[in-house]
Coordinates of C-alpha atoms and ligand atoms in Angstrom, one line a residue:
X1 CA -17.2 -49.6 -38.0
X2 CA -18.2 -46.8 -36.1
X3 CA -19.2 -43.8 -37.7
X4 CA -18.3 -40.4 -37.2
X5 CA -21.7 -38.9 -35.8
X6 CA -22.3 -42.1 -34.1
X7 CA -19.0 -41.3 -31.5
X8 CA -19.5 -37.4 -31.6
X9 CA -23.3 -38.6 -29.8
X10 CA -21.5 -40.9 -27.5
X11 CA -18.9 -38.1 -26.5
X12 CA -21.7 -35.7 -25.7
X13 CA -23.7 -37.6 -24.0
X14 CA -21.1 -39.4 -21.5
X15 CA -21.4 -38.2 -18.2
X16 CA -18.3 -38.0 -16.3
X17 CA -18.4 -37.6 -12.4
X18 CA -15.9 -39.4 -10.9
X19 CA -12.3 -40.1 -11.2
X20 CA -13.3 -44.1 -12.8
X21 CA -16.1 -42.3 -15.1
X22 CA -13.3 -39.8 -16.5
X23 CA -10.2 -43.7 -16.6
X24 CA -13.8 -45.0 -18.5
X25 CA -14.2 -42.0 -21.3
X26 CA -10.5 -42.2 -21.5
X27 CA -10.1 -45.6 -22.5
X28 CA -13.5 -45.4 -24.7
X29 CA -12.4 -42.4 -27.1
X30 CA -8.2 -41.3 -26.4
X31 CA -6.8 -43.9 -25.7
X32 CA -4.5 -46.4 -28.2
X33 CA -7.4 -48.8 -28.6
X34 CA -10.5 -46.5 -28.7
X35 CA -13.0 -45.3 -31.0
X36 CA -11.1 -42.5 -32.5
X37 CA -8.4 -44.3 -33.3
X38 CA -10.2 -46.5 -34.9
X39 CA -11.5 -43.5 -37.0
X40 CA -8.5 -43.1 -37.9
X41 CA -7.3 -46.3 -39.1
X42 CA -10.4 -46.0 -41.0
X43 CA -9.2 -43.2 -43.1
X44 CA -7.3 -46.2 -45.6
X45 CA -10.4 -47.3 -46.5
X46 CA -12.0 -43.6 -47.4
X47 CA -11.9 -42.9 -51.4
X48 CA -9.0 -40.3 -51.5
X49 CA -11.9 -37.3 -52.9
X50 CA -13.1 -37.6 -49.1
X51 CA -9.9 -38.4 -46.8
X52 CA -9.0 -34.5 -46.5
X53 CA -12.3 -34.4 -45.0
X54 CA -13.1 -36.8 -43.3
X55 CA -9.3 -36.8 -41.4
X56 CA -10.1 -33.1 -40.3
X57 CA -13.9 -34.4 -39.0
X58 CA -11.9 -37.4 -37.2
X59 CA -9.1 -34.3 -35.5
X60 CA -12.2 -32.3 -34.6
X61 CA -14.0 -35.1 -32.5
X62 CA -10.1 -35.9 -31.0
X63 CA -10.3 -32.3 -30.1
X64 CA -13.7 -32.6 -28.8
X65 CA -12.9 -35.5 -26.7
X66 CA -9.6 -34.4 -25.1
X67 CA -11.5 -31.3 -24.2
X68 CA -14.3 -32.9 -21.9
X69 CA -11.4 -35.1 -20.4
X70 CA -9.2 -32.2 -19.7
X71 CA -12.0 -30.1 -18.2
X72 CA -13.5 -33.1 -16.0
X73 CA -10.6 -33.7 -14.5
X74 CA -10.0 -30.2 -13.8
X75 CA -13.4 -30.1 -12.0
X76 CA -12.7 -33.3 -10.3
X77 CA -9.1 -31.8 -9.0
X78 CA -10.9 -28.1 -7.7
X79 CA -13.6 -30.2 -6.0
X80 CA -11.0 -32.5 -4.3
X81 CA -13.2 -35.4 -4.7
X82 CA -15.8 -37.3 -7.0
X83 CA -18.6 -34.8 -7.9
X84 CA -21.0 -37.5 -6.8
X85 CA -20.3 -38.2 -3.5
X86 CA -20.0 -34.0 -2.6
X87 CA -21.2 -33.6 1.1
X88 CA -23.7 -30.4 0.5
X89 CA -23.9 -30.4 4.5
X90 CA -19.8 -29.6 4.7
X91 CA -18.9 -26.1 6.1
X92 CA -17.5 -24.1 2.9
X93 CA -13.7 -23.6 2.6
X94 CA -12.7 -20.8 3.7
X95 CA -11.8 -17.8 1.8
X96 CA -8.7 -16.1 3.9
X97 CA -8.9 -12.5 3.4
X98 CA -6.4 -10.2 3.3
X99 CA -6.0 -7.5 6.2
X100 CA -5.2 -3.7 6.0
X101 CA -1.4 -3.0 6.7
X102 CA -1.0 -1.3 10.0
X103 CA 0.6 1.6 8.2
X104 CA -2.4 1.6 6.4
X105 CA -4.6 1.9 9.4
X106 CA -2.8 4.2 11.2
X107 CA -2.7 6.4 8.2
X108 CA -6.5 6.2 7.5
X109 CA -7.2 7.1 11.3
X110 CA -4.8 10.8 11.0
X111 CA -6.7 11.3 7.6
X112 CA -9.8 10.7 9.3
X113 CA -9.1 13.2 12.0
X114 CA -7.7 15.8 10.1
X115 CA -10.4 15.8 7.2
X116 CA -13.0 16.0 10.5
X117 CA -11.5 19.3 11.1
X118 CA -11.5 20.6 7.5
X119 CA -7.9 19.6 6.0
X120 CA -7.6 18.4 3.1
X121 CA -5.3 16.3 1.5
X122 CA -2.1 16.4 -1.0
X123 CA -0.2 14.2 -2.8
X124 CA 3.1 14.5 -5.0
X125 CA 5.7 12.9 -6.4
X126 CA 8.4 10.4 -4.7
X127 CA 11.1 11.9 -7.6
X128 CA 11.4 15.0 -6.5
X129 CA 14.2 18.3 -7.9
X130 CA 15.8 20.1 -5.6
X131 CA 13.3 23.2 -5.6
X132 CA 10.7 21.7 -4.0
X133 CA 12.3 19.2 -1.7
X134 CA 14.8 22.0 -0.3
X135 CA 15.4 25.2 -1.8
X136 CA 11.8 26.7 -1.5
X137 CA 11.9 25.5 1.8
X138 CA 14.9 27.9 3.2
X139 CA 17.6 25.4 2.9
X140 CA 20.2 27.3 1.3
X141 CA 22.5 25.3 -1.0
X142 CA 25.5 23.9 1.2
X143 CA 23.9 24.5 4.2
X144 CA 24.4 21.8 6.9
X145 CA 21.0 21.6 7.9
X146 CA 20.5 19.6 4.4
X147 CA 22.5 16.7 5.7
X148 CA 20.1 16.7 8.4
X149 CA 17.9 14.3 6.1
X150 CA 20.8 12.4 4.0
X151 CA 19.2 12.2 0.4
X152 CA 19.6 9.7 -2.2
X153 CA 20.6 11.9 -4.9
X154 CA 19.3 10.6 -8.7
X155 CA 21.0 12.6 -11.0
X156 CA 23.6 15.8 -9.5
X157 CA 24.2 19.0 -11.8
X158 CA 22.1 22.2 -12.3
X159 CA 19.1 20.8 -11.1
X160 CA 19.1 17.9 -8.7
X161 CA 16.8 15.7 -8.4
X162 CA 16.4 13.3 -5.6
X163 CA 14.1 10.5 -4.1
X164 CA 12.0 13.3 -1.6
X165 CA 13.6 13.4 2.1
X166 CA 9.8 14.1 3.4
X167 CA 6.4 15.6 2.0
X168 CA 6.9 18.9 3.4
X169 CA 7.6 19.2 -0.8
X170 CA 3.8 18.7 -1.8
X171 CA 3.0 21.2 0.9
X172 CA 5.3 23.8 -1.4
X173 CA 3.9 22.6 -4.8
X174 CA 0.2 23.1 -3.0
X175 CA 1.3 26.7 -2.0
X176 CA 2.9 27.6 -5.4
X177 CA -0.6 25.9 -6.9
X178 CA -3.4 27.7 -4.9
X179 CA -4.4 30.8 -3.1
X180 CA -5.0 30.9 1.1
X181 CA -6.5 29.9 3.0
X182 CA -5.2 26.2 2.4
X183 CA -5.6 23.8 4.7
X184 CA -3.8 20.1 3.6
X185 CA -2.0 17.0 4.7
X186 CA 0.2 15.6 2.6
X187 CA 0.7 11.6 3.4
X188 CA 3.1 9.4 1.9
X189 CA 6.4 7.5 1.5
X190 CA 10.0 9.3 1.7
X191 CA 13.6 8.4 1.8
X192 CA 16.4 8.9 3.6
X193 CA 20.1 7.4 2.8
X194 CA 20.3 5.3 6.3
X195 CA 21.7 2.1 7.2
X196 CA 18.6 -0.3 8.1
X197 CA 18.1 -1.2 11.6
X198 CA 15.3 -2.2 14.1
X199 CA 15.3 2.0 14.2
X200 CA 16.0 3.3 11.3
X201 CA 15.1 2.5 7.6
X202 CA 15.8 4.1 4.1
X203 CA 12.3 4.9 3.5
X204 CA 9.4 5.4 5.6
X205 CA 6.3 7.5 5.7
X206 CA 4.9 10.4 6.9
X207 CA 2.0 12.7 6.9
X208 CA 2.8 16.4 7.0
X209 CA 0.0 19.4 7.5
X210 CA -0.2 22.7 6.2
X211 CA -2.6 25.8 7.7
X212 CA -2.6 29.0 6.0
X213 CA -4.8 32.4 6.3
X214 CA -5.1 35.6 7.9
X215 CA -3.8 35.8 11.4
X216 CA -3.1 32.3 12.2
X217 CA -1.4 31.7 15.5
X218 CA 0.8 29.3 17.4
X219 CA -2.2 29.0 19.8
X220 CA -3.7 28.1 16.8
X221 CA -1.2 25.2 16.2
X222 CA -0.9 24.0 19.7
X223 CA -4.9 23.4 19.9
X224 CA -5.1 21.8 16.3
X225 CA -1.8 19.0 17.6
X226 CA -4.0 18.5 21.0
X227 CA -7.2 18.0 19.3
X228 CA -5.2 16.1 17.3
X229 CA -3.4 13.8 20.2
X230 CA -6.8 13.6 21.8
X231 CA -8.4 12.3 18.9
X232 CA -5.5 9.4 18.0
X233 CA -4.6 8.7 22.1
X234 CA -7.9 8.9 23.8
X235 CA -9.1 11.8 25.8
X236 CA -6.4 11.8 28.4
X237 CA -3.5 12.5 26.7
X238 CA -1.5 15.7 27.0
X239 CA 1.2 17.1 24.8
X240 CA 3.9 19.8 25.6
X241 CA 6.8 21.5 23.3
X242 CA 10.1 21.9 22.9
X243 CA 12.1 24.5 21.4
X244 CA 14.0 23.3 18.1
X245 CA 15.2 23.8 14.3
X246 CA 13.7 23.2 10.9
X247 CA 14.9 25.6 8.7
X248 CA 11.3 26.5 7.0
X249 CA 9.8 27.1 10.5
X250 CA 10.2 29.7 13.2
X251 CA 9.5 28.7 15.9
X252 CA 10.2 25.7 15.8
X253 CA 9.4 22.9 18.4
X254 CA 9.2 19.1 18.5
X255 CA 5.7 17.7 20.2
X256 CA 5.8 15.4 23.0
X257 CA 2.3 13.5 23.7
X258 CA 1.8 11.9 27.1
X259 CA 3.1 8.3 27.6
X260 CA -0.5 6.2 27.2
X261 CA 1.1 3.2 28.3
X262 CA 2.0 4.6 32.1
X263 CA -0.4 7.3 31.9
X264 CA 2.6 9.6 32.4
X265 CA 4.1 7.5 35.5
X266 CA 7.1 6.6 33.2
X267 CA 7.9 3.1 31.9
X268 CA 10.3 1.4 29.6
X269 CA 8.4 2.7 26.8
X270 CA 8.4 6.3 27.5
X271 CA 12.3 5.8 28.8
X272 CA 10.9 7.1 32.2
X273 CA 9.9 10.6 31.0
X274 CA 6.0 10.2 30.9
X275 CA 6.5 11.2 27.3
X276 CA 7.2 10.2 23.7
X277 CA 8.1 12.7 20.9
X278 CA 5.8 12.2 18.4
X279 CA 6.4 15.4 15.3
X280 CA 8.0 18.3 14.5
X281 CA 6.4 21.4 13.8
X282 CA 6.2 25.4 13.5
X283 CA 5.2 28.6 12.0
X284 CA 5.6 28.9 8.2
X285 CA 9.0 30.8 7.6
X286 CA 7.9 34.3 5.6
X287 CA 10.6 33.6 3.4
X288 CA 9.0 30.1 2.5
X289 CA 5.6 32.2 1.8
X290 CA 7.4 33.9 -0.3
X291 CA 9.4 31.6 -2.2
X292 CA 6.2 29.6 -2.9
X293 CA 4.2 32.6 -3.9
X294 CA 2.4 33.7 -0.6
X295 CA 2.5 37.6 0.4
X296 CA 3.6 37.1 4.5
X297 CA 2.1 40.0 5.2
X298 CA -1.3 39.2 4.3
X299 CA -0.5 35.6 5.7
X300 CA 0.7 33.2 8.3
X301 CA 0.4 29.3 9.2
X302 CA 1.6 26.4 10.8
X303 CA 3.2 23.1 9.5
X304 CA 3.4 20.0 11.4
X305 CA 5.1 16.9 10.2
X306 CA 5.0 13.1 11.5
X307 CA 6.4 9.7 10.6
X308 CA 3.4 6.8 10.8
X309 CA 5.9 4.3 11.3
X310 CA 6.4 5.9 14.7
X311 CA 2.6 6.6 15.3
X312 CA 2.5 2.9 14.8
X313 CA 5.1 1.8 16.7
X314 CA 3.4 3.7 19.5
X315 CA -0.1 2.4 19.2
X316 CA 1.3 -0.7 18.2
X317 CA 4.0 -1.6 20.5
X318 CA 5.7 -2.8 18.0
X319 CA 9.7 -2.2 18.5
X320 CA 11.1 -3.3 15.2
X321 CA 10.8 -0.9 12.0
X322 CA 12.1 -3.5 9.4
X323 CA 8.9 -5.7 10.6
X324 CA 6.9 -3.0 8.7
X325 CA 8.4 -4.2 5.7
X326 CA 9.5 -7.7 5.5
X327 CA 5.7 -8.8 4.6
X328 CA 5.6 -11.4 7.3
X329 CA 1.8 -12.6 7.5
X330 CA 2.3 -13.9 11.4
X331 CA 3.1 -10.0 11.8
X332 CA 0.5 -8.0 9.7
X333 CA -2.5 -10.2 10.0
X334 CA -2.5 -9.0 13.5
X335 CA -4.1 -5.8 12.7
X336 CA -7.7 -5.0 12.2
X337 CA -10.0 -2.0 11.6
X338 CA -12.7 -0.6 10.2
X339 CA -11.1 2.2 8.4
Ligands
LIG1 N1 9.7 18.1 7.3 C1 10.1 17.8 8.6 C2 10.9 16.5 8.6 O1 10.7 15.7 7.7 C3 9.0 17.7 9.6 C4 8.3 19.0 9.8 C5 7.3 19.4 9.0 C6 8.8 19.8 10.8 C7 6.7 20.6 9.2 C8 8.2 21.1 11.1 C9 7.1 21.4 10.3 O2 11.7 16.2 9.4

């Protein structure tokens, strides 16, 4: 007869390192023939003042038991082999890290070089109404240059509200929220009601600036987007513009930044043109001033906007947009920086 502090000693003190020490303890105390079970055929013999006890003593060294089994084996599963033959000399396994998203990093680096030149920056909401995302931003209602970005519409009445067709709508909420001279980019993800291809998604990113104060110029916005090339290209590259439309800009023009990959030559890349559009951008429309708050006679400035899936692309060579999101690891552990 074995009694009950006697096993509780002998399951302490057992030292299980290896799969046949943790078979061993198992036959000794669980299993059908071992020493708690015969605690518990013991109970018959107990005077019937003392079973109620003595049965929940006998379930607490059970518990105790099947605890140190279940955690040696645990440890002897994580460890992959028996604790006494571990090979201290063994490289370590390795610890796979994870690596920045290329969106990521491209993002980082036109943070980086536009809080180098003072900007600061914005964010806002993906749900956006209609106010911010188009009205304050001189896009009438039923004017066709709204289908220019084809919005997913959430709810349709007095006020709509829509998944934001780009971040030009933080830039209005930063205007109707602070006094010039404000100087922000605003980066972040926006929507657009297209069929998904290898150039076109329904969502992608962007990173929009914002310059206001006294007498800003378009020289002033020409320098800033060749600083800004410069920076993100490498020394030699060149940009030029071309007339075009936003509705909260005028002038209006789209930026072209010399092809890096044929130095201008032309290539396959740059479709033989030396050059690859890269934003869109403009002086602030007085009537947006206005509509956010801003007196346009006291004040001008300059927006710019860009998609980083394009940046990327560009840097990247990469010439499919859905590989951006398909979470492939053979794609995105590609990518390293330091930002
Ligand atoms: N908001 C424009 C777009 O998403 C980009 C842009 C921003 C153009 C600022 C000019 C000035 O297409």
């Amino acid at each position: 007869m074995s009694s009950l502090e006697g096993v509780a000693s002998e399951i302490n003190s057992f030292t299980i390192n290896n799969e046949k020490d943790a078979e061993e303890f198992r036959i000794k105390f669980i299993g059908s023939k071992g020493l708690i079970k015969g605690l518990y055929l013991e109970l018959k013999n107990i005077s019937p003042d003392q079973k109620k006890k003595f049965g929940q003593q006998v379930n607490g060294l059970k518990l105790l038991a099947e605890e140190k089994y279940n955690c040696a084996k645990e440890r002897l599963i994580k460890t992959g082999s028996n604790i006494s033959k571990v090979d201290l000399t063994k490289p370590g396994i390795d610890e796979s890290v994870g690596s920045r998203h290329p969106l990521s990093i491209v993002r980082n680096e036109i943070i980086d070089i536009f809080t180098k030149i003072g900007f600061s920056v914005s964010e806002g909401p993906e749900i956006e109404d209609e106010w911010h995302n188009f009205s304050a931003l001189n896009f009438p209602p039923e004017h066709p240059a709204r289908d220019m970005q084809d919005t997913f519409f959430i709810e349709k009445g007095e006020q709509e509200i829509a998944l934001r067709t780009h971040t030009s709508s933080v830039q209005v909420r930063v205007m109707e929220n602070s006094k010039p001279p404000i100087r922000t980019i605003s980066p972040g993800r926006v929507y657009r009601n297209e069929a998904i291809s290898a150039r076109a998604h329904c969502f992608f990113h962007q990173v929009e600036g914002l310059y206001i104060d006294k007498n800003v110029s378009f020289a002033d916005l020409k320098q800033t987007l060749l600083y800004f090339a410069k920076e993100l290209f490498g020394e030699k590259a060149q940009i030029r513009l071309r007339p075009s439309y936003f509705p909260f800009t005028e002038p209006s023009a789209e930026v072209d930044v010399s092809c890096s990959i044929c130095n201008g030559k032309g290539c396959n890349v740059c479709k033989y043109t030396g050059w690859l559009e890269i934003l869109g951008c403009g002086m602030v429309d007085p009537t947006v001033l206005e509509s956010c708050g801003i007196d346009s006679h006291e004040y001008s400035g300059f927006a710019f906007g860009m998609g980083i899936e394009r940046i990327s692309q560009l840097k990247y060579k990469v010439n499919d947009l859905r590989m951006y999101s398909e979470n492939d690891i053979r794609f995105l552990k590609q990518f390293t920086s330091n930002i």
